[in-house]
XYZ file of C-alpha atoms in Angstrom:
233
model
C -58.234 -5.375 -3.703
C -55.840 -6.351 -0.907
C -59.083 -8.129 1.055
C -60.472 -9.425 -1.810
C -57.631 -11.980 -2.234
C -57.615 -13.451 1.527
C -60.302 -14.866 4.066
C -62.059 -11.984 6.336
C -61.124 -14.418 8.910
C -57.415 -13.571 8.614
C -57.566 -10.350 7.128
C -60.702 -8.315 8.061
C -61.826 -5.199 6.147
C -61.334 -1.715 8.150
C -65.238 -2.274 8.811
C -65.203 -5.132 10.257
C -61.651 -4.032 12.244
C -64.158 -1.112 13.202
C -67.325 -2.881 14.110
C -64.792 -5.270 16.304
C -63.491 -1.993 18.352
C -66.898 -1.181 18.763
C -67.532 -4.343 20.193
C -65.115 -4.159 22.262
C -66.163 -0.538 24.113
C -69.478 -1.905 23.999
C -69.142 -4.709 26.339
C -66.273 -2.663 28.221
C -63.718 -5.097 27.366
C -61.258 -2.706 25.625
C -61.823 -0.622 28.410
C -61.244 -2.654 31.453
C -57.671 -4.291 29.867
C -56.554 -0.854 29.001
C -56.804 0.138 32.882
C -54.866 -2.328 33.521
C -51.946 -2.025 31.510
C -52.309 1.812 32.154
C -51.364 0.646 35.776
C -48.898 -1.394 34.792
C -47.075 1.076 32.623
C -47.312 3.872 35.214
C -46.060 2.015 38.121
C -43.183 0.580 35.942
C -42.189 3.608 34.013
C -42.636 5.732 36.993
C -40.099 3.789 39.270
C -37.967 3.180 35.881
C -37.563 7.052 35.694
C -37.514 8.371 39.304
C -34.692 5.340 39.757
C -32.785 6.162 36.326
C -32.677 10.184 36.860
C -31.340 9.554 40.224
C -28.650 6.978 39.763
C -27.761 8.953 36.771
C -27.055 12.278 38.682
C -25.112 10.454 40.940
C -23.174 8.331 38.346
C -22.891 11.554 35.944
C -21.299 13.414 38.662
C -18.934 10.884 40.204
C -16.937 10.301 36.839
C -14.874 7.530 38.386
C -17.613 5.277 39.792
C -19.479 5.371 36.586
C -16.481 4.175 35.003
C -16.492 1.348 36.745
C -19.862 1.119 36.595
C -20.359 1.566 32.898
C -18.955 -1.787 31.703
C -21.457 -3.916 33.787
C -24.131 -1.314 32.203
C -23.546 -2.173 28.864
C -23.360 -5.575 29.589
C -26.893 -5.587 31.053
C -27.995 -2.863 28.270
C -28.859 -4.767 25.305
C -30.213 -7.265 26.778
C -34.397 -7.629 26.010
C -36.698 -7.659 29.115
C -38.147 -10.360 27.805
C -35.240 -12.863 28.093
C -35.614 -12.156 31.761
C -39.044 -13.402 31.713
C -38.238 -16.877 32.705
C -36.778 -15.893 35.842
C -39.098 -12.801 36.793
C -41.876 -15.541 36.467
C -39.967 -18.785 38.582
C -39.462 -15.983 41.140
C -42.312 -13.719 41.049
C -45.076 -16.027 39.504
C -48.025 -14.747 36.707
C -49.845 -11.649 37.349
C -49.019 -7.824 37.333
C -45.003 -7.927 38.860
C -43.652 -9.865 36.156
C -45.196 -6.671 33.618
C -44.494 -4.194 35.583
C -40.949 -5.870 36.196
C -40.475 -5.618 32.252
C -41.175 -2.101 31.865
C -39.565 -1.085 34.907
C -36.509 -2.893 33.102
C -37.003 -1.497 29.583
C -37.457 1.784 30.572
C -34.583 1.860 32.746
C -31.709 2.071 30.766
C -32.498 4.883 28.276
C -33.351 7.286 31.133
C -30.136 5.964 32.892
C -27.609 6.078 30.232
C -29.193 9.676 28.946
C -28.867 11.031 32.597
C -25.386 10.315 32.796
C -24.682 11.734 29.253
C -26.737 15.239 30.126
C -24.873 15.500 33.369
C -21.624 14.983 31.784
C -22.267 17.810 29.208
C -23.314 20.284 31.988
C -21.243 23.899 30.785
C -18.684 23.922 33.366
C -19.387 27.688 34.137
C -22.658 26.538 35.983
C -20.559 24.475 38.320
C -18.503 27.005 38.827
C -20.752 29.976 39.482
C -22.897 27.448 41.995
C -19.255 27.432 43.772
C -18.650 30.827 44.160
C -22.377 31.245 45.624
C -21.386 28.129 48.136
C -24.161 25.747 46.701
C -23.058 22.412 47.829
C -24.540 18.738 47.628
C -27.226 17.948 47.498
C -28.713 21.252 46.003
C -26.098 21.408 43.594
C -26.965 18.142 42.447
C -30.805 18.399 42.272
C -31.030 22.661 41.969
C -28.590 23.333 39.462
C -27.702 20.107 37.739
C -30.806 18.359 37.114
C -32.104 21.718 35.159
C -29.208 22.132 33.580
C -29.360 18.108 31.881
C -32.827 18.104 32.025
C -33.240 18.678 27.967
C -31.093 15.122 27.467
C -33.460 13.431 29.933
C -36.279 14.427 28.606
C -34.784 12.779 25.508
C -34.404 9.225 27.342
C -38.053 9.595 29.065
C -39.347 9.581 25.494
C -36.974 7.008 24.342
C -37.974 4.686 27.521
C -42.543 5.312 27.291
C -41.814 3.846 23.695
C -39.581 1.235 24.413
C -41.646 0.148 27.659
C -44.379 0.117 26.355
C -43.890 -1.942 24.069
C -42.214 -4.359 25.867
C -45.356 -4.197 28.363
C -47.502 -5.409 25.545
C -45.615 -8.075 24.711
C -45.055 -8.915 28.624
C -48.591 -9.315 28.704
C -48.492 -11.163 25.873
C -46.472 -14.262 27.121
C -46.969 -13.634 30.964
C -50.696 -11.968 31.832
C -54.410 -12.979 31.995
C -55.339 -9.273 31.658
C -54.280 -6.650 29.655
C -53.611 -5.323 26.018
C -51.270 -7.719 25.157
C -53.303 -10.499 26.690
C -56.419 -9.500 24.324
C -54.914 -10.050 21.773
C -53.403 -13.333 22.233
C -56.839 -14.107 23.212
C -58.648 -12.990 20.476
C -56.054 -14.794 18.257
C -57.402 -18.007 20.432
C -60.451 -17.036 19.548
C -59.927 -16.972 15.867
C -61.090 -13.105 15.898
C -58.199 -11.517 13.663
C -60.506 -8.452 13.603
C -60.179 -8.033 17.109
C -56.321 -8.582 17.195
C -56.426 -5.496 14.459
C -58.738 -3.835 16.824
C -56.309 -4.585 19.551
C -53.141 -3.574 17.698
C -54.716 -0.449 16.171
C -55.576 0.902 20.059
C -52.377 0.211 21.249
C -50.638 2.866 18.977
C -53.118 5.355 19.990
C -52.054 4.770 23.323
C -48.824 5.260 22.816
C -49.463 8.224 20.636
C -51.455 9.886 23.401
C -49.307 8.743 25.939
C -46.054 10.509 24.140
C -48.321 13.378 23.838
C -49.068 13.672 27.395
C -45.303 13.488 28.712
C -44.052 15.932 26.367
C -46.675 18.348 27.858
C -45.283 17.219 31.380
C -41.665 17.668 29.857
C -42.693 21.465 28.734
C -44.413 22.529 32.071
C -41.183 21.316 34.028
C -38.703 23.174 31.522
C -41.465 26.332 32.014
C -41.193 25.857 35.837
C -36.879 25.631 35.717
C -36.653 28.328 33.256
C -34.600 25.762 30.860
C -34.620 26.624 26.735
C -35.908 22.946 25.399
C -33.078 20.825 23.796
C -35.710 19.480 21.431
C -37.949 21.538 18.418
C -40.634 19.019 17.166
């Protein structure tokens, strides 16, 4: 009924949406701009976490630095990645940086702020028994800490793969000749709205399997650290 009342050519049936995926694989097209933002989204994501855990152990721990860091924080916080795009482009021109600049960006700040908050909430008596065995820094930090907080990261790592990835899509949208994001604003040029469905409907598969994926990571590292997960899905 729905199709019925509109042009294919702006809203193709699920055959058609189908038959244009199939296309796509076909020729390898689908295929060769999902490597790419693959690459894109694990170099960005990757630094975005490894940076965000680590600045948040150390800000979590040193109570007054992160108060005087929090302020510019949540300044910088709500702030889209994509009103940066002007800039990460005059400086860093077209091509994969200014992507992998907007995930690193968007993923950066969950996995931050949720650091800091799971370090803060560490029970107190794991501090103290680490004292009375003489851990100090930085094993306390990274062998007892990090475990301990670990369930709240997790929670920002999930938080920042949906928000960056998102925000790589549409990073390739306005600032990429390869990519997701790209094919579809090239299939929209093209006038092939059953393509831009084929497009869209990949993408959340991606992400799906992507969330997936780091929640298995997630559950091997709480397996390896011995930590109950935070988290029942």
């Amino acid at each position: 009924m729905l199709t019925g009342r509109y042009e294919p050519s702006l809203l193709p049936s699920p055959v058609k949406v189908l038959e244009g995926m199939g296309e796509l694989v076909k020729d390898g097209t689908l295929i060769t701009h999902f490597k790419v933002s693959l690459s894109r989204f694990i170099t960005g994501y990757t630094v975005a976490a490894v940076t965000g855990i680590s600045l948040g152990l150390v800000l979590g721990y040193n109570k007054k630095v992160w108060e005087f860091v929090e302020p510019v924080v949540q300044l910088l916080r709500p702030v889209s990645p994509i009103a940066w795009f002007p800039f990460i482009v005059l400086w860093f021109g077209i091509g994969d940086v200014p992507a992998i600049i907007i995930i690193f960006i968007a993923g950066f700040f969950p996995t931050l702020l949720s650091t800091v908050s799971g370090v803060r909430k560490v029970d107190p008596a794991y501090l103290n028994v680490a004292n009375n065995f003489g851990i100090r820094q930085p094993h306390l930090l990274f062998k007892i800490i990090l475990p301990a907080a670990f369930p709240m990261i997790a929670n920002g790592l999930h938080i920042a793969l949906g928000t960056a990835w998102v925000f790589l899509v549409a990073g390739e949208m306005v600032g990429a000749q390869s990519g997701l994001g790209y094919l579809i604003i090239d299939s929209r040029n093209s006038l092939r709205s059953d393509l831009i469905l084929a497009g869209i409907i990949f993408i959340g598969i991606s992400g799906l399997v992507l969330d997936r994926l780091i929640k298995l990571l997630e559950g091997y590292i709480e397996r390896q650290w011995g930590v109950s997960e935070g988290r029942r899905n």
